[in-house]
Amino acid sequence: MANLFNAIGNHWLRHNNPRTLCPPGMPQAGKGPKRPLIMVPTLMRSGTHILIDLILNNFPAYQGKPLYVDLDLVLRHPQREEMLAKMREVGGFVVKTHCPQLIVKEGDVEVIQEIAAESIIISTKRDTDVVLESMVRFPELSRRFGDEATIVAGIERFYEFWQSREPTVFPFEQLLKNSEVPNIVAEIAAVIDCPVPSKVVTPPEKAAYLRVCAVKAMTRVLGHKSPIINTTIQFARK
């Protein structure tokens, strides 16, 4: 069944559609006053979309059109200048990046630094050994990043780059404990100057697999209008 859902997700209900992701979607103004960007710099395989979805589900002011921005993809896009300008003009987007674990072109680091300087930075932290173990399970990541020493070097480079920017950081394991999530949401609310939601939306339980797939499908079809948001990419359990 997982293979069937992944086939649907890869061909008909793609995660990278204009309702959910920039690019391909162009940032559009939402309702309400302009808010600062939230930059989410994370290592691959360290809870990136768990954190993004926690923000989007509990703080509707940050449900963008499209839902969020992948800065690493924007920097490689032919319309990068227009997308960057609109994102900064509109504000109120969650902005994902794996830089500098994911190495970008010379000069793009300065662009990321500029955007970081005007953003609220919220991140995750996961033990290097666990990130490494998770990454090597994915052949496409191993091919992309090389051997284990190269992967570890990228992890160390990432932490060194972002440490000086003093992000608000949540341990990966804490994001998975529903008993801890209300405290995390309250801390995020204070950092981004938003009210604490009366009912906190927690990450989905792994056992509720069919429900998770249904929410992913709704997210991809409805974008910011989806009653619950799940931006994770794969349908299959990994």
PDB file of C-alpha atoms in Angstrom:
ATOM      1  CA  MET A   1       0.000   0.000   0.000  1.00  0.00           C
ATOM      2  CA  ALA A   2       2.886   2.370   0.789  1.00  0.00           C
ATOM      3  CA  ASN A   3       4.205   1.968  -2.769  1.00  0.00           C
ATOM      4  CA  LEU A   4       0.779   2.838  -4.168  1.00  0.00           C
ATOM      5  CA  PHE A   5       0.518   5.985  -2.025  1.00  0.00           C
ATOM      6  CA  ASN A   6       4.057   7.021  -2.981  1.00  0.00           C
ATOM      7  CA  ALA A   7       3.230   6.556  -6.673  1.00  0.00           C
ATOM      8  CA  ILE A   8       0.178   8.796  -6.255  1.00  0.00           C
ATOM      9  CA  GLY A   9       2.268  11.357  -4.375  1.00  0.00           C
ATOM     10  CA  ASN A  10       5.068  11.314  -6.926  1.00  0.00           C
ATOM     11  CA  HIS A  11       2.900  11.613 -10.018  1.00  0.00           C
ATOM     12  CA  TRP A  12      -0.527  13.127  -9.232  1.00  0.00           C
ATOM     13  CA  LEU A  13      -0.484  14.705  -5.766  1.00  0.00           C
ATOM     14  CA  ARG A  14       3.037  16.069  -5.687  1.00  0.00           C
ATOM     15  CA  HIS A  15       4.282  17.843  -2.569  1.00  0.00           C
ATOM     16  CA  ASN A  16       5.949  20.501  -4.718  1.00  0.00           C
ATOM     17  CA  ASN A  17       2.849  22.114  -6.170  1.00  0.00           C
ATOM     18  CA  PRO A  18       1.908  25.831  -6.188  1.00  0.00           C
ATOM     19  CA  ARG A  19      -0.515  25.463  -3.255  1.00  0.00           C
ATOM     20  CA  THR A  20       2.032  24.023  -0.849  1.00  0.00           C
ATOM     21  CA  LEU A  21       5.495  25.158  -1.896  1.00  0.00           C
ATOM     22  CA  CYS A  22       7.485  28.042  -3.321  1.00  0.00           C
ATOM     23  CA  PRO A  23       8.806  27.214  -5.840  1.00  0.00           C
ATOM     24  CA  PRO A  24       6.791  26.524  -7.965  1.00  0.00           C
ATOM     25  CA  GLY A  25       4.240  28.780  -6.271  1.00  0.00           C
ATOM     26  CA  MET A  26       4.899  32.530  -6.183  1.00  0.00           C
ATOM     27  CA  PRO A  27       4.539  34.133  -2.711  1.00  0.00           C
ATOM     28  CA  GLN A  28       1.237  35.992  -2.345  1.00  0.00           C
ATOM     29  CA  ALA A  29      -0.024  38.410   0.275  1.00  0.00           C
ATOM     30  CA  GLY A  30      -2.222  36.874   2.949  1.00  0.00           C
ATOM     31  CA  LYS A  31      -4.761  38.369   5.332  1.00  0.00           C
ATOM     32  CA  GLY A  32      -3.816  40.540   8.271  1.00  0.00           C
ATOM     33  CA  PRO A  33      -0.758  42.687   8.972  1.00  0.00           C
ATOM     34  CA  LYS A  34       2.689  41.867   7.641  1.00  0.00           C
ATOM     35  CA  ARG A  35       4.643  39.552   9.935  1.00  0.00           C
ATOM     36  CA  PRO A  36       8.355  38.702  10.009  1.00  0.00           C
ATOM     37  CA  LEU A  37       9.610  35.623   8.200  1.00  0.00           C
ATOM     38  CA  ILE A  38      10.292  32.487  10.229  1.00  0.00           C
ATOM     39  CA  MET A  39      13.441  30.810   8.968  1.00  0.00           C
ATOM     40  CA  VAL A  40      13.718  27.087   9.732  1.00  0.00           C
ATOM     41  CA  PRO A  41      17.328  26.007   9.104  1.00  0.00           C
ATOM     42  CA  THR A  42      17.697  22.297   9.776  1.00  0.00           C
ATOM     43  CA  LEU A  43      19.793  19.299   8.922  1.00  0.00           C
ATOM     44  CA  MET A  44      18.214  16.748   6.629  1.00  0.00           C
ATOM     45  CA  ARG A  45      16.570  13.928   8.581  1.00  0.00           C
ATOM     46  CA  SER A  46      16.256  16.016  11.757  1.00  0.00           C
ATOM     47  CA  GLY A  47      12.556  16.871  11.965  1.00  0.00           C
ATOM     48  CA  THR A  48      12.359  19.687   9.420  1.00  0.00           C
ATOM     49  CA  HIS A  49       8.733  19.133   8.429  1.00  0.00           C
ATOM     50  CA  ILE A  50       7.620  18.157  11.920  1.00  0.00           C
ATOM     51  CA  LEU A  51       8.688  21.648  13.024  1.00  0.00           C
ATOM     52  CA  ILE A  52       7.266  23.362   9.924  1.00  0.00           C
ATOM     53  CA  ASP A  53       3.907  21.636  10.388  1.00  0.00           C
ATOM     54  CA  LEU A  54       3.870  22.434  14.113  1.00  0.00           C
ATOM     55  CA  ILE A  55       4.154  26.129  13.228  1.00  0.00           C
ATOM     56  CA  LEU A  56       1.650  26.024  10.359  1.00  0.00           C
ATOM     57  CA  ASN A  57      -0.981  24.051  12.270  1.00  0.00           C
ATOM     58  CA  ASN A  58      -0.816  26.112  15.463  1.00  0.00           C
ATOM     59  CA  PHE A  59      -0.261  29.598  14.048  1.00  0.00           C
ATOM     60  CA  PRO A  60      -2.644  30.222  11.102  1.00  0.00           C
ATOM     61  CA  ALA A  61      -1.097  33.668  10.557  1.00  0.00           C
ATOM     62  CA  TYR A  62       1.859  31.804   9.055  1.00  0.00           C
ATOM     63  CA  GLN A  63      -0.144  29.633   6.660  1.00  0.00           C
ATOM     64  CA  GLY A  64       1.128  31.210   3.485  1.00  0.00           C
ATOM     65  CA  LYS A  65       0.094  31.125  -0.144  1.00  0.00           C
ATOM     66  CA  PRO A  66       1.811  28.756  -0.852  1.00  0.00           C
ATOM     67  CA  LEU A  67       2.195  27.184   2.575  1.00  0.00           C
ATOM     68  CA  TYR A  68       5.970  27.592   2.893  1.00  0.00           C
ATOM     69  CA  VAL A  69       9.138  28.535   1.021  1.00  0.00           C
ATOM     70  CA  ASP A  70      12.100  26.251   0.266  1.00  0.00           C
ATOM     71  CA  LEU A  71      14.901  28.791   0.068  1.00  0.00           C
ATOM     72  CA  ASP A  72      17.426  26.318  -1.343  1.00  0.00           C
ATOM     73  CA  LEU A  73      15.106  25.660  -4.292  1.00  0.00           C
ATOM     74  CA  VAL A  74      14.346  29.357  -4.747  1.00  0.00           C
ATOM     75  CA  LEU A  75      18.064  30.133  -5.066  1.00  0.00           C
ATOM     76  CA  ARG A  76      18.298  27.682  -7.990  1.00  0.00           C
ATOM     77  CA  HIS A  77      15.092  28.840  -9.699  1.00  0.00           C
ATOM     78  CA  PRO A  78      15.022  30.987 -12.877  1.00  0.00           C
ATOM     79  CA  GLN A  79      12.584  33.388 -11.136  1.00  0.00           C
ATOM     80  CA  ARG A  80      14.663  33.588  -7.957  1.00  0.00           C
ATOM     81  CA  GLU A  81      14.865  37.387  -7.819  1.00  0.00           C
ATOM     82  CA  GLU A  82      11.097  37.810  -8.180  1.00  0.00           C
ATOM     83  CA  MET A  83      10.405  35.077  -5.618  1.00  0.00           C
ATOM     84  CA  LEU A  84      12.882  36.510  -3.099  1.00  0.00           C
ATOM     85  CA  ALA A  85      11.489  40.020  -3.558  1.00  0.00           C
ATOM     86  CA  LYS A  86       7.871  38.901  -3.117  1.00  0.00           C
ATOM     87  CA  MET A  87       8.705  36.744  -0.087  1.00  0.00           C
ATOM     88  CA  ARG A  88      10.428  39.635   1.666  1.00  0.00           C
ATOM     89  CA  GLU A  89       7.769  42.140   0.633  1.00  0.00           C
ATOM     90  CA  VAL A  90       4.840  40.001   1.795  1.00  0.00           C
ATOM     91  CA  GLY A  91       6.465  38.512   4.913  1.00  0.00           C
ATOM     92  CA  GLY A  92       4.817  35.967   7.183  1.00  0.00           C
ATOM     93  CA  PHE A  93       6.245  32.864   5.495  1.00  0.00           C
ATOM     94  CA  VAL A  94       7.952  29.847   7.002  1.00  0.00           C
ATOM     95  CA  VAL A  95      11.238  29.568   5.100  1.00  0.00           C
ATOM     96  CA  LYS A  96      13.071  26.236   5.010  1.00  0.00           C
ATOM     97  CA  THR A  97      16.794  25.795   4.320  1.00  0.00           C
ATOM     98  CA  HIS A  98      19.413  23.073   4.734  1.00  0.00           C
ATOM     99  CA  CYS A  99      22.275  25.487   4.017  1.00  0.00           C
ATOM    100  CA  PRO A 100      25.201  24.997   4.468  1.00  0.00           C
ATOM    101  CA  GLN A 101      24.767  21.224   4.816  1.00  0.00           C
ATOM    102  CA  LEU A 102      23.307  21.558   1.334  1.00  0.00           C
ATOM    103  CA  ILE A 103      25.969  23.656  -0.367  1.00  0.00           C
ATOM    104  CA  VAL A 104      24.671  26.532  -2.478  1.00  0.00           C
ATOM    105  CA  LYS A 105      26.398  28.606  -5.130  1.00  0.00           C
ATOM    106  CA  GLU A 106      29.021  31.168  -4.247  1.00  0.00           C
ATOM    107  CA  GLY A 107      27.279  34.383  -3.267  1.00  0.00           C
ATOM    108  CA  ASP A 108      24.047  32.678  -2.183  1.00  0.00           C
ATOM    109  CA  VAL A 109      25.313  32.298   1.393  1.00  0.00           C
ATOM    110  CA  GLU A 110      25.251  36.096   1.631  1.00  0.00           C
ATOM    111  CA  VAL A 111      21.617  36.104   0.469  1.00  0.00           C
ATOM    112  CA  ILE A 112      20.742  33.538   3.138  1.00  0.00           C
ATOM    113  CA  GLN A 113      22.547  35.620   5.758  1.00  0.00           C
ATOM    114  CA  GLU A 114      20.592  38.732   4.739  1.00  0.00           C
ATOM    115  CA  ILE A 115      17.264  36.918   4.999  1.00  0.00           C
ATOM    116  CA  ALA A 116      18.274  35.337   8.311  1.00  0.00           C
ATOM    117  CA  ALA A 117      19.088  38.780   9.703  1.00  0.00           C
ATOM    118  CA  GLU A 118      15.497  39.913   9.152  1.00  0.00           C
ATOM    119  CA  SER A 119      13.864  36.623  10.227  1.00  0.00           C
ATOM    120  CA  ILE A 120      12.942  34.793  13.406  1.00  0.00           C
ATOM    121  CA  ILE A 121      15.114  31.663  13.411  1.00  0.00           C
ATOM    122  CA  ILE A 122      13.732  28.401  14.820  1.00  0.00           C
ATOM    123  CA  SER A 123      15.526  25.100  14.392  1.00  0.00           C
ATOM    124  CA  THR A 124      15.911  21.524  15.589  1.00  0.00           C
ATOM    125  CA  LYS A 125      18.856  19.556  16.886  1.00  0.00           C
ATOM    126  CA  ARG A 126      19.424  15.822  16.507  1.00  0.00           C
ATOM    127  CA  ASP A 127      22.483  13.811  17.478  1.00  0.00           C
ATOM    128  CA  THR A 128      25.022  13.612  14.660  1.00  0.00           C
ATOM    129  CA  ASP A 129      25.228   9.809  14.824  1.00  0.00           C
ATOM    130  CA  VAL A 130      21.454   9.482  14.493  1.00  0.00           C
ATOM    131  CA  VAL A 131      21.298  11.945  11.575  1.00  0.00           C
ATOM    132  CA  LEU A 132      24.106  10.046   9.860  1.00  0.00           C
ATOM    133  CA  GLU A 133      22.372   6.697  10.378  1.00  0.00           C
ATOM    134  CA  SER A 134      19.105   8.112   9.031  1.00  0.00           C
ATOM    135  CA  MET A 135      20.745   9.670   5.964  1.00  0.00           C
ATOM    136  CA  VAL A 136      22.656   6.567   4.901  1.00  0.00           C
ATOM    137  CA  ARG A 137      19.352   4.627   4.818  1.00  0.00           C
ATOM    138  CA  PHE A 138      18.388   6.761   1.825  1.00  0.00           C
ATOM    139  CA  PRO A 139      20.468   5.799  -1.251  1.00  0.00           C
ATOM    140  CA  GLU A 140      19.663   9.113  -2.959  1.00  0.00           C
ATOM    141  CA  LEU A 141      21.166  11.037  -0.031  1.00  0.00           C
ATOM    142  CA  SER A 142      24.248   8.820   0.109  1.00  0.00           C
ATOM    143  CA  ARG A 143      24.838   9.377  -3.598  1.00  0.00           C
ATOM    144  CA  ARG A 144      24.326  13.108  -3.197  1.00  0.00           C
ATOM    145  CA  PHE A 145      26.490  13.693  -0.128  1.00  0.00           C
ATOM    146  CA  GLY A 146      29.149  11.008  -0.460  1.00  0.00           C
ATOM    147  CA  ASP A 147      30.691   8.854   2.242  1.00  0.00           C
ATOM    148  CA  GLU A 148      30.059   9.082   5.980  1.00  0.00           C
ATOM    149  CA  ALA A 149      33.016  11.405   6.609  1.00  0.00           C
ATOM    150  CA  THR A 150      31.647  13.878   4.048  1.00  0.00           C
ATOM    151  CA  ILE A 151      28.180  13.729   5.602  1.00  0.00           C
ATOM    152  CA  VAL A 152      29.586  14.356   9.095  1.00  0.00           C
ATOM    153  CA  ALA A 153      31.633  17.289   7.785  1.00  0.00           C
ATOM    154  CA  GLY A 154      28.427  18.808   6.367  1.00  0.00           C
ATOM    155  CA  ILE A 155      26.649  18.362   9.703  1.00  0.00           C
ATOM    156  CA  GLU A 156      29.478  20.093  11.567  1.00  0.00           C
ATOM    157  CA  ARG A 157      29.561  22.888   8.981  1.00  0.00           C
ATOM    158  CA  PHE A 158      25.828  23.437   9.445  1.00  0.00           C
ATOM    159  CA  TYR A 159      25.979  23.757  13.244  1.00  0.00           C
ATOM    160  CA  GLU A 160      28.982  26.067  13.104  1.00  0.00           C
ATOM    161  CA  PHE A 161      27.236  28.347  10.600  1.00  0.00           C
ATOM    162  CA  TRP A 162      23.969  28.745  12.539  1.00  0.00           C
ATOM    163  CA  GLN A 163      25.246  28.732  16.124  1.00  0.00           C
ATOM    164  CA  SER A 164      26.308  32.377  15.988  1.00  0.00           C
ATOM    165  CA  ARG A 165      22.804  33.415  14.892  1.00  0.00           C
ATOM    166  CA  GLU A 166      21.343  32.197  18.199  1.00  0.00           C
ATOM    167  CA  PRO A 167      18.297  30.329  16.898  1.00  0.00           C
ATOM    168  CA  THR A 168      15.552  28.994  19.126  1.00  0.00           C
ATOM    169  CA  VAL A 169      16.347  25.267  19.048  1.00  0.00           C
ATOM    170  CA  PHE A 170      14.201  22.279  19.982  1.00  0.00           C
ATOM    171  CA  PRO A 171      15.632  18.756  20.368  1.00  0.00           C
ATOM    172  CA  PHE A 172      14.252  16.358  17.772  1.00  0.00           C
ATOM    173  CA  GLU A 173      13.139  13.875  20.427  1.00  0.00           C
ATOM    174  CA  GLN A 174      11.122  16.564  22.202  1.00  0.00           C
ATOM    175  CA  LEU A 175       9.107  17.257  19.050  1.00  0.00           C
ATOM    176  CA  LEU A 176       7.909  13.643  19.066  1.00  0.00           C
ATOM    177  CA  LYS A 177       6.580  13.691  22.644  1.00  0.00           C
ATOM    178  CA  ASN A 178       3.005  14.935  22.664  1.00  0.00           C
ATOM    179  CA  SER A 179       3.352  15.763  26.358  1.00  0.00           C
ATOM    180  CA  GLU A 180       6.131  18.230  25.443  1.00  0.00           C
ATOM    181  CA  VAL A 181       4.484  19.802  22.396  1.00  0.00           C
ATOM    182  CA  PRO A 182       2.277  22.329  24.287  1.00  0.00           C
ATOM    183  CA  ASN A 183       5.406  23.735  25.939  1.00  0.00           C
ATOM    184  CA  ILE A 184       7.144  23.953  22.561  1.00  0.00           C
ATOM    185  CA  VAL A 185       4.156  25.717  21.017  1.00  0.00           C
ATOM    186  CA  ALA A 186       4.010  28.169  23.933  1.00  0.00           C
ATOM    187  CA  GLU A 187       7.710  28.963  23.493  1.00  0.00           C
ATOM    188  CA  ILE A 188       7.279  29.466  19.740  1.00  0.00           C
ATOM    189  CA  ALA A 189       4.279  31.733  20.414  1.00  0.00           C
ATOM    190  CA  ALA A 190       6.420  33.935  22.651  1.00  0.00           C
ATOM    191  CA  VAL A 191       9.242  34.087  20.108  1.00  0.00           C
ATOM    192  CA  ILE A 192       7.013  34.977  17.127  1.00  0.00           C
ATOM    193  CA  ASP A 193       4.613  37.181  19.140  1.00  0.00           C
ATOM    194  CA  CYS A 194       1.486  35.163  18.392  1.00  0.00           C
ATOM    195  CA  PRO A 195      -1.228  34.027  20.820  1.00  0.00           C
ATOM    196  CA  VAL A 196      -0.972  30.505  22.189  1.00  0.00           C
ATOM    197  CA  PRO A 197      -3.668  28.388  20.491  1.00  0.00           C
ATOM    198  CA  SER A 198      -6.527  27.204  22.707  1.00  0.00           C
ATOM    199  CA  LYS A 199      -6.100  23.703  21.279  1.00  0.00           C
ATOM    200  CA  VAL A 200      -2.599  22.602  20.311  1.00  0.00           C
ATOM    201  CA  VAL A 201      -2.252  20.466  17.171  1.00  0.00           C
ATOM    202  CA  THR A 202       0.378  17.790  17.800  1.00  0.00           C
ATOM    203  CA  PRO A 203       2.370  15.756  15.267  1.00  0.00           C
ATOM    204  CA  PRO A 204       0.455  12.729  13.945  1.00  0.00           C
ATOM    205  CA  GLU A 205       0.854   9.305  15.471  1.00  0.00           C
ATOM    206  CA  LYS A 206       2.745   6.843  13.274  1.00  0.00           C
ATOM    207  CA  ALA A 207       0.098   4.203  13.893  1.00  0.00           C
ATOM    208  CA  ALA A 208      -2.538   6.390  12.207  1.00  0.00           C
ATOM    209  CA  TYR A 209      -0.990   5.746   8.808  1.00  0.00           C
ATOM    210  CA  LEU A 210      -4.101   6.011   6.636  1.00  0.00           C
ATOM    211  CA  ARG A 211      -5.143   9.212   8.392  1.00  0.00           C
ATOM    212  CA  VAL A 212      -1.682  10.681   7.840  1.00  0.00           C
ATOM    213  CA  CYS A 213      -1.923   9.875   4.128  1.00  0.00           C
ATOM    214  CA  ALA A 214      -5.361  11.501   3.950  1.00  0.00           C
ATOM    215  CA  VAL A 215      -4.057  14.678   5.615  1.00  0.00           C
ATOM    216  CA  LYS A 216      -1.083  14.805   3.234  1.00  0.00           C
ATOM    217  CA  ALA A 217      -3.466  14.502   0.292  1.00  0.00           C
ATOM    218  CA  MET A 218      -5.706  17.289   1.659  1.00  0.00           C
ATOM    219  CA  THR A 219      -2.674  19.507   2.210  1.00  0.00           C
ATOM    220  CA  ARG A 220      -1.545  19.072  -1.387  1.00  0.00           C
ATOM    221  CA  VAL A 221      -5.016  19.699  -2.819  1.00  0.00           C
ATOM    222  CA  LEU A 222      -6.194  22.509  -0.530  1.00  0.00           C
ATOM    223  CA  GLY A 223      -2.969  24.219   0.579  1.00  0.00           C
ATOM    224  CA  HIS A 224      -3.666  26.837   3.286  1.00  0.00           C
ATOM    225  CA  LYS A 225      -7.365  25.861   3.273  1.00  0.00           C
ATOM    226  CA  SER A 226      -6.608  22.339   4.546  1.00  0.00           C
ATOM    227  CA  PRO A 227      -8.041  21.873   8.075  1.00  0.00           C
ATOM    228  CA  ILE A 228      -4.850  20.077   9.132  1.00  0.00           C
ATOM    229  CA  ILE A 229      -1.498  20.460   7.399  1.00  0.00           C
ATOM    230  CA  ASN A 230       1.130  17.818   6.728  1.00  0.00           C
ATOM    231  CA  THR A 231       3.919  18.916   4.386  1.00  0.00           C
ATOM    232  CA  THR A 232       6.116  15.824   4.729  1.00  0.00           C
ATOM    233  CA  ILE A 233       7.228  14.440   1.381  1.00  0.00           C
ATOM    234  CA  GLN A 234       7.052  10.641   1.382  1.00  0.00           C
ATOM    235  CA  PHE A 235       3.886   8.653   2.032  1.00  0.00           C
ATOM    236  CA  ALA A 236       5.810   5.462   2.812  1.00  0.00           C
ATOM    237  CA  ARG A 237       7.172   4.793   6.282  1.00  0.00           C
ATOM    238  CA  LYS A 238      10.936   5.359   6.400  1.00  0.00           C
TER     239      LYS A 238
END
